[in-house]
Short mmCIF file of C-alpha atoms and ligand atoms in Angstrom, two decimals:
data_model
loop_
_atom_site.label_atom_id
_atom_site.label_comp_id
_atom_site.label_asym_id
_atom_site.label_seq_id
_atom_site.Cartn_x
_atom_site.Cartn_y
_atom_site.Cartn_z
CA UNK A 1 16.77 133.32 -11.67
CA UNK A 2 19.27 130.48 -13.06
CA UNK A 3 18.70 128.39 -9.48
CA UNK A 4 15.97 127.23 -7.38
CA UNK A 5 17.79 126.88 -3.93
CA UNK A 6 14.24 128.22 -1.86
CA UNK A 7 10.68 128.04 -1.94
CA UNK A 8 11.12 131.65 -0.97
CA UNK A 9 12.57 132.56 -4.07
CA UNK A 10 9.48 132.18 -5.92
CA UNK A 11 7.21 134.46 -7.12
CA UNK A 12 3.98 133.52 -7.65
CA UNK A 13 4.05 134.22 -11.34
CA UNK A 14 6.87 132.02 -11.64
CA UNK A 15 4.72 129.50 -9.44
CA UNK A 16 2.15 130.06 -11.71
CA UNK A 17 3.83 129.24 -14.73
CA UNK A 18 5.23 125.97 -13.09
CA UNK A 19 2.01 124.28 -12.20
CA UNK A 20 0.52 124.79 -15.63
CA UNK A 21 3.52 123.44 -17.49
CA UNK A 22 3.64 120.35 -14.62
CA UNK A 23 -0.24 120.02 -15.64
CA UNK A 24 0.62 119.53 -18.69
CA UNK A 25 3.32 117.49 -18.42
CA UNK A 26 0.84 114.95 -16.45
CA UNK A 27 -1.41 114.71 -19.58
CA UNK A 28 1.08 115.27 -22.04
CA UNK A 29 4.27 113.55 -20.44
CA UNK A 30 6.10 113.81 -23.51
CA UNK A 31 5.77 116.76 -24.85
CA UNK A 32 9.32 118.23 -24.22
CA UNK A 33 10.79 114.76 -24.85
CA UNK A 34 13.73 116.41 -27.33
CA UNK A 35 14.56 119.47 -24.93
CA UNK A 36 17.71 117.11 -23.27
CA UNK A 37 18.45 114.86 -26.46
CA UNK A 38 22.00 113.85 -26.02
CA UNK A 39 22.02 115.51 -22.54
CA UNK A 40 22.79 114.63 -19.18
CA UNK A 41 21.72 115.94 -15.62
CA UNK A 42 23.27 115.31 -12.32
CA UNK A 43 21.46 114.51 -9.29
CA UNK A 44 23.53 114.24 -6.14
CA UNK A 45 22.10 113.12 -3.27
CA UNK A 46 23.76 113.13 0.25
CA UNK A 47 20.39 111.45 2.05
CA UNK A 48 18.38 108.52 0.86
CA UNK A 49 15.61 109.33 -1.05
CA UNK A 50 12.51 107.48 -2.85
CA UNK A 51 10.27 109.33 -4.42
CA UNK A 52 12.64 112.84 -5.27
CA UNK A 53 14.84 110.16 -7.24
CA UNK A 54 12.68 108.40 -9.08
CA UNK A 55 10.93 111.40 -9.94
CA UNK A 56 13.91 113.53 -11.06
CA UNK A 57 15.40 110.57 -13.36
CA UNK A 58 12.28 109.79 -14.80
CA UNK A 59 11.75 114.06 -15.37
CA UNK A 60 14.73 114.17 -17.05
CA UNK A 61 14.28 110.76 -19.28
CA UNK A 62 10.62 112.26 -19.84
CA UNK A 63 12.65 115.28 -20.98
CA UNK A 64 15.09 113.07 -23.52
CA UNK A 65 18.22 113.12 -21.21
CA UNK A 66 19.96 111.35 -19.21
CA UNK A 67 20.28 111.17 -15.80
CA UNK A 68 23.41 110.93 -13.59
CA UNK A 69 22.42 109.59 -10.25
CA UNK A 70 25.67 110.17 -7.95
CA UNK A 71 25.55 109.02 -3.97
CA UNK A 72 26.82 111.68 -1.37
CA UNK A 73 30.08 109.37 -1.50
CA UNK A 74 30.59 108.69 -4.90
CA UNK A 75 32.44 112.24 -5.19
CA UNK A 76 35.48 113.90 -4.22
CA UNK A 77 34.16 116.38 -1.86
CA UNK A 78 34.36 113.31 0.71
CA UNK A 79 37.68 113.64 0.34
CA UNK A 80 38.22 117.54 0.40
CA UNK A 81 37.78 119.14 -2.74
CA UNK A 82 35.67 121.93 -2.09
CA UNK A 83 32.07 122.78 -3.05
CA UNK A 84 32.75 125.46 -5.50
CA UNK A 85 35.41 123.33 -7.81
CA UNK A 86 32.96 120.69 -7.59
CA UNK A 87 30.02 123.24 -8.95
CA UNK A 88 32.54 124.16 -11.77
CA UNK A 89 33.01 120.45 -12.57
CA UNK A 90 29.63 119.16 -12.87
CA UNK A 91 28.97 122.54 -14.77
CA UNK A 92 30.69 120.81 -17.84
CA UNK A 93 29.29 117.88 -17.82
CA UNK A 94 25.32 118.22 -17.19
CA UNK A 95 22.48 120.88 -17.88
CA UNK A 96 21.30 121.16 -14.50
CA UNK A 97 21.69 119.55 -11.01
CA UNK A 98 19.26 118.59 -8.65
CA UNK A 99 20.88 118.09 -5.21
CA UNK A 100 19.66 116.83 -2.07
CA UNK A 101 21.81 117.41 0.99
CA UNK A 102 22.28 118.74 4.73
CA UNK A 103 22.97 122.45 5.21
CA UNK A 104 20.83 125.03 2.85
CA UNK A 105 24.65 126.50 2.65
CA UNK A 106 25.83 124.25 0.74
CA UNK A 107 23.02 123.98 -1.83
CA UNK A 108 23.47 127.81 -1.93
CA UNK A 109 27.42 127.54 -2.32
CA UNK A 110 27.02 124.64 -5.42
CA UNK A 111 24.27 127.15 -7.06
CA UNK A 112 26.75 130.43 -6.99
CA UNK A 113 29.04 128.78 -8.31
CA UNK A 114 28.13 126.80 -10.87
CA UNK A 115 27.04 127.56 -14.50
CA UNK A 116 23.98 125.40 -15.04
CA UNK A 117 20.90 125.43 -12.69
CA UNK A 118 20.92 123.99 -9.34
CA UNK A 119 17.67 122.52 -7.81
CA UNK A 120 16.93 122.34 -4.21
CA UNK A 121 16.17 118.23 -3.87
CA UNK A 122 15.81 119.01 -0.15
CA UNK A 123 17.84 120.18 2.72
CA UNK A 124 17.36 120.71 6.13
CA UNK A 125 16.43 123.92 5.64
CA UNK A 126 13.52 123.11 2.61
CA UNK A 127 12.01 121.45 0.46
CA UNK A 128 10.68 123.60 -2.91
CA UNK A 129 10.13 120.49 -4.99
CA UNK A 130 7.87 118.96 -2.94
CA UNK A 131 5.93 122.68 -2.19
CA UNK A 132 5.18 122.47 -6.38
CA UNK A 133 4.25 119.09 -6.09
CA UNK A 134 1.24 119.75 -3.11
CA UNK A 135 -0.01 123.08 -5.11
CA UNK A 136 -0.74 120.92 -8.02
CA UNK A 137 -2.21 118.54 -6.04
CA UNK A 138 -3.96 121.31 -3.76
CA UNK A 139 -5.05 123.23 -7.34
CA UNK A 140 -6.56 119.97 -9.01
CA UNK A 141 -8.70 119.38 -6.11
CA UNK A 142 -9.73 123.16 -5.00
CA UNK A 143 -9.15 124.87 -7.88
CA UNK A 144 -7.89 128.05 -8.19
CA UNK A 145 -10.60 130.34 -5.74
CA UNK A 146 -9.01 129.47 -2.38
CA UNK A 147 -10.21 132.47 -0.33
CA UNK A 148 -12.04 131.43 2.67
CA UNK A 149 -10.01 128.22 2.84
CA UNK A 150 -7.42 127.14 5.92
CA UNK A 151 -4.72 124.92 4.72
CA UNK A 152 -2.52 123.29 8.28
CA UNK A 153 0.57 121.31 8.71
CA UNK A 154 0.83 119.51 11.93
CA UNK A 155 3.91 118.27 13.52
CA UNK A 156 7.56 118.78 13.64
CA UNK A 157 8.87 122.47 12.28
CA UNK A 158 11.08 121.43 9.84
CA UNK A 159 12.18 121.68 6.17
CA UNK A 160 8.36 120.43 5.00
CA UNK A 161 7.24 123.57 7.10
CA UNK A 162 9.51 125.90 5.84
CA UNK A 163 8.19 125.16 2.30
CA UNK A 164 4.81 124.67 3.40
CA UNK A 165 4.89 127.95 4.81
CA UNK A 166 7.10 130.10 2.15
CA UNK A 167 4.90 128.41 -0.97
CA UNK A 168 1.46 128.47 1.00
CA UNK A 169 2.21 132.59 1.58
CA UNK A 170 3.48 133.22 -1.96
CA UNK A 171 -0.11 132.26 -3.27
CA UNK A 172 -1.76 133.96 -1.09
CA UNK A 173 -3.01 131.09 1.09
CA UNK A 174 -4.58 130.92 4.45
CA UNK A 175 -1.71 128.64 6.29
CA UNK A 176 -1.27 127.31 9.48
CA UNK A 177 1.38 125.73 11.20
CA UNK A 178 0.22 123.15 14.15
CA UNK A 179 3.56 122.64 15.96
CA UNK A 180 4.36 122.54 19.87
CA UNK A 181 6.12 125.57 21.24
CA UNK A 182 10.02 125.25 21.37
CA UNK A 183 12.26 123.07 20.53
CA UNK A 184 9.85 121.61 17.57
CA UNK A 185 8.54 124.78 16.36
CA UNK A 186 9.14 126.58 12.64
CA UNK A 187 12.38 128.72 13.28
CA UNK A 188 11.66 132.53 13.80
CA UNK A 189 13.29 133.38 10.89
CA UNK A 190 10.78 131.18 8.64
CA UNK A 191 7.81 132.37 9.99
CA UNK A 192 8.73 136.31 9.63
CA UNK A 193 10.23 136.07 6.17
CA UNK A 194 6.31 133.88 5.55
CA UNK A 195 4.41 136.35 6.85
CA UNK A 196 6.26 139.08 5.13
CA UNK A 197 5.31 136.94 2.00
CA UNK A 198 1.71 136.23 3.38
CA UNK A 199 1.23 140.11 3.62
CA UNK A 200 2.42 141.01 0.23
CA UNK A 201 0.09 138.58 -1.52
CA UNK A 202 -2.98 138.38 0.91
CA UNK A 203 -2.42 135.53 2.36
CA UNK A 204 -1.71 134.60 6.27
CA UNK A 205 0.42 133.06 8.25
CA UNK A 206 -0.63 131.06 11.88
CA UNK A 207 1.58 129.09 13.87
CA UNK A 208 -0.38 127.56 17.10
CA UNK A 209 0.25 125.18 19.39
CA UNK A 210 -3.32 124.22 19.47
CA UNK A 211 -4.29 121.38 16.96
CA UNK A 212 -7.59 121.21 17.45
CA UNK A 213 -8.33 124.60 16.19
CA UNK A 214 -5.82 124.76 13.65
CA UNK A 215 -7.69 121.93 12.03
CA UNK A 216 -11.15 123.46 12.96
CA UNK A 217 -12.68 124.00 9.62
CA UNK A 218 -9.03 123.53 7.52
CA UNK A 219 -9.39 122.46 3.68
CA UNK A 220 -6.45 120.38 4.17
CA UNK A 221 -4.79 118.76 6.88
CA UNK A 222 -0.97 117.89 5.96
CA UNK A 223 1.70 116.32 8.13
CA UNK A 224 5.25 114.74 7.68
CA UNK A 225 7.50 112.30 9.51
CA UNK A 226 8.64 113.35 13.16
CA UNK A 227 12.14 112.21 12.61
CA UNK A 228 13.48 113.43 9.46
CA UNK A 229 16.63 112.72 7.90
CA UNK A 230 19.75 113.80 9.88
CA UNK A 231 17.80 114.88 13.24
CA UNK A 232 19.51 113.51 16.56
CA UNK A 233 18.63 110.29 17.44
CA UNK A 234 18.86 111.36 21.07
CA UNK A 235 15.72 113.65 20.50
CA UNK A 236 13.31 110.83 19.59
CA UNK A 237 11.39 109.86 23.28
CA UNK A 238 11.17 113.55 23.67
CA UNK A 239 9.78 114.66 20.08
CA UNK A 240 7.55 111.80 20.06
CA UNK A 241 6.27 112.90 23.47
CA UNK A 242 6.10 116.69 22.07
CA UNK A 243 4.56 115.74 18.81
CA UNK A 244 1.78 112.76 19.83
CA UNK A 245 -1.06 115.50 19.67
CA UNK A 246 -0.66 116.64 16.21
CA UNK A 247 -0.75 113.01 14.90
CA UNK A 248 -3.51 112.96 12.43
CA UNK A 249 -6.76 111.17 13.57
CA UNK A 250 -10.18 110.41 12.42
CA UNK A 251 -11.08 112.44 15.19
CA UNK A 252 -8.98 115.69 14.28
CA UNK A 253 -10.16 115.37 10.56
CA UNK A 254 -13.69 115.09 11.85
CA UNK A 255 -13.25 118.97 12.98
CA UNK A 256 -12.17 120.09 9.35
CA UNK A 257 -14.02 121.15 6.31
CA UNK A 258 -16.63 118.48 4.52
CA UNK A 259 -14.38 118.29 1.83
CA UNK A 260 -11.37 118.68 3.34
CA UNK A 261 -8.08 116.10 2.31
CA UNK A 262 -5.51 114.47 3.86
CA UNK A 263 -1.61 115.08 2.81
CA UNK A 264 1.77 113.96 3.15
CA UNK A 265 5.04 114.27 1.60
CA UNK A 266 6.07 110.72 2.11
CA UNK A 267 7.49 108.49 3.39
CA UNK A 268 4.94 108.05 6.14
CA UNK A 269 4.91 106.35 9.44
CA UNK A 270 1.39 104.81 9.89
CA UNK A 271 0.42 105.11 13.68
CA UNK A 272 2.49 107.95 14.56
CA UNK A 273 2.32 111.57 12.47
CA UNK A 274 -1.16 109.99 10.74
CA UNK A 275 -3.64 107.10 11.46
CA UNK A 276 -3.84 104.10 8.98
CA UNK A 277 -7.23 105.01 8.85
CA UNK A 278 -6.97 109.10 7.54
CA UNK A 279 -3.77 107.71 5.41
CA UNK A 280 -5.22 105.06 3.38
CA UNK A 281 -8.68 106.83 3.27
CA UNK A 282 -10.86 108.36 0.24
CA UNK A 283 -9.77 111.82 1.83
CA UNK A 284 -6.11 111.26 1.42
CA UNK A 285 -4.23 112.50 -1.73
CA UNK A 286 -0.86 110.88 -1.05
CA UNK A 287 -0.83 109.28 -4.27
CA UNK A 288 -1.78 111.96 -6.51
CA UNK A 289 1.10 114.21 -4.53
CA UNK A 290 3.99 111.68 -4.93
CA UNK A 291 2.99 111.48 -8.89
CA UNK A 292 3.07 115.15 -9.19
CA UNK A 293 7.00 115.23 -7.93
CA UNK A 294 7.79 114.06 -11.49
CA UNK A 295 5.41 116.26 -13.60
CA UNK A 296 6.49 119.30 -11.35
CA UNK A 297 10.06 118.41 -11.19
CA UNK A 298 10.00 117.93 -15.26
CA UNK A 299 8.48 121.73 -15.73
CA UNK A 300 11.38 123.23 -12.96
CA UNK A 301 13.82 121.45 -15.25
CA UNK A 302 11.90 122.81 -18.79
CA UNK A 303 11.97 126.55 -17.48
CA UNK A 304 14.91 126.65 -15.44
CA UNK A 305 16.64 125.39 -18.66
CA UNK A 306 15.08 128.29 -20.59
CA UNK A 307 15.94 130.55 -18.29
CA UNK A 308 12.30 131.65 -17.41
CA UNK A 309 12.29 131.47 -13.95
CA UNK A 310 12.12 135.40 -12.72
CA UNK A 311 12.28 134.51 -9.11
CA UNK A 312 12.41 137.52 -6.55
CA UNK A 313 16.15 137.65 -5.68
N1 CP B 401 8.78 113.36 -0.33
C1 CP B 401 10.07 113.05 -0.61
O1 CP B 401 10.93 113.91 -0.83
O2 CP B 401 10.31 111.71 -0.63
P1 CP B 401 11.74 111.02 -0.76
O3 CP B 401 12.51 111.33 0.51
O4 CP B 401 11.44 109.57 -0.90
O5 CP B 401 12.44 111.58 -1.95
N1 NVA B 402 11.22 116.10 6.75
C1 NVA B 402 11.57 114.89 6.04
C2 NVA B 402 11.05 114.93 4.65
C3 NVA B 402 11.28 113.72 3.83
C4 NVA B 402 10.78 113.86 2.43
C5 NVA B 402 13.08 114.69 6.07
O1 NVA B 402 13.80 115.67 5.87
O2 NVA B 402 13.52 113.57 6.30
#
């Protein structure tokens, strides 16, 4: 597989693979440091971003290359040229690209038709990077026997979910998806292609509308922003409304597993999808997750640029 435009694409061997190089990049961080010598990789970026920036350019300096950081603006497709002759053109230039943009369609466009790998920086669709980066986190605290465990997501169905979802089923997790009914839920689509996933690898798949029981006994308890990038303004009284129930609490993390831990993708809104308290508490891993974008992001970029990614399309 030359791309990775979906956490569904993954196999769990290549998933594998990718968490023990990224471990290894977080002790070793320099031990690939002549694989882009003298090379360059794009990262084009539509939506703001923190955290998926910092840790792509510092991946690829990590990795002895240079980074190209271009704003959704910056390029011509602003101004009409299309998708694919813009694929071709950064093809010649850079090694890879890591993009981060609206529709999944276009991600899938740049990646057919361009030479070099293209990475999936997030869309509104998913978010694969950041599904590596919470394994790693997941594996260094649980290790790798996670039968009997629940892992939930609470809040808003969206691109977090999807990868939540897709990644959690490929390993053959427990997962759980704590999202009203409607409007806010995972799309139908997600949750049958996860539990087709789920089934071939022993996992499961829930979505509920009850919170309470989803985090009844759950190993971790993860949640992202309500609003995210790009969603309608006008639905914001009315998803707040929706979503106030699934906001992470003292009280709702008093229902989950002794050992249980608190994540988030970042950035986080402190008194809406999570309490101050469960955020900046010993239970919360939001620090080790946001490190691991880099070390995971670095080993997409060392096998996708060996061509080692099998993937299952
Ligand atoms: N988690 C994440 O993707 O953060 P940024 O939007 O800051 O890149
Ligand atoms: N769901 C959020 C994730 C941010 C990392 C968004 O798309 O804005």
């Amino acid at each position: 597989m030359k791309d990775l435009l979906r956490s569904q694409d993954l196999l769990k061997s290549d998933v594998e693979m990718l968490l023990a190089t990224a471990s290894e990049f977080a002790s070793e961080p320099l031990k690939a440091s002549n694989l882009l010598a003298n090379k360059t990789v794009a990262i084009y970026m539509s939506k703001p971003s923190t955290r998926t920036r910092l840790a792509s350019e510092s991946a690829v300096a990590h990795l002895g290359g240079t980074p190209i950081f271009l704003r959704g603006d910056d390029l011509q497709i602003g101004r009409g040229e299309t998708i694919a002759d813009t694929a071709k053109v950064i093809s010649q230039f850079a090694e890879a690209l890591i993009i981060r943009t609206f529709a999944q369609s276009d991600v899938d466009e740049l990646g057919a038709n361009a030479s070099i790998p293209v990475i999936n920086g997030l869309t509104d669709y998913d978010h694969p990077t950041q599904a590596l980066a919470d394994w790693l986190t997941i594996r260094e605290v649980f290790g790798k026997d996670i039968s009997g465990r629940k892992f939930t997501y609470f809040g808003d169905g969206n691109n977090v979910t999807t990868a939540w979802l897709m990644m959690g089923a490929i390993m053959g997790a427990h997962v759980v998806a704590a999202t009203p009914e409607g409007k806010f839920a995972p799309k139908r689509e997600v949750i049958e292609l996860a539990s087709k996933l789920a089934l071939e690898s022993g996992g499961r798949v829930e979505v509920t509308s009850d919170a309470r029981s989803a985090a009844s006994g759950a190993s971790v308890l993860y949640t992202d922003v309500w609003m995210s990038m790009g969603d309608p303004e006008a639905d914001r009284i009315e998803k707040e409304k929706a979503l106030a129930s699934y906001s992470i609490s003292d009280e709702l993390m008093s229902l989950a597993s002794k050992d249980a831990i608190f994540m988030h993708c970042l950035p986080a809104h402190r008194g809406q999808e999570v309490s101050a308290s469960v955020m900046d508490s010993p239970a919360s891993k939001i620090w080790r997750q946001a490190y691991h974008r880099r070390t995971t992001i670095q080993a997409i970029l060392y096998h996708s640029l060996r061509g080692e990614l099998k993937g299952r399309i």
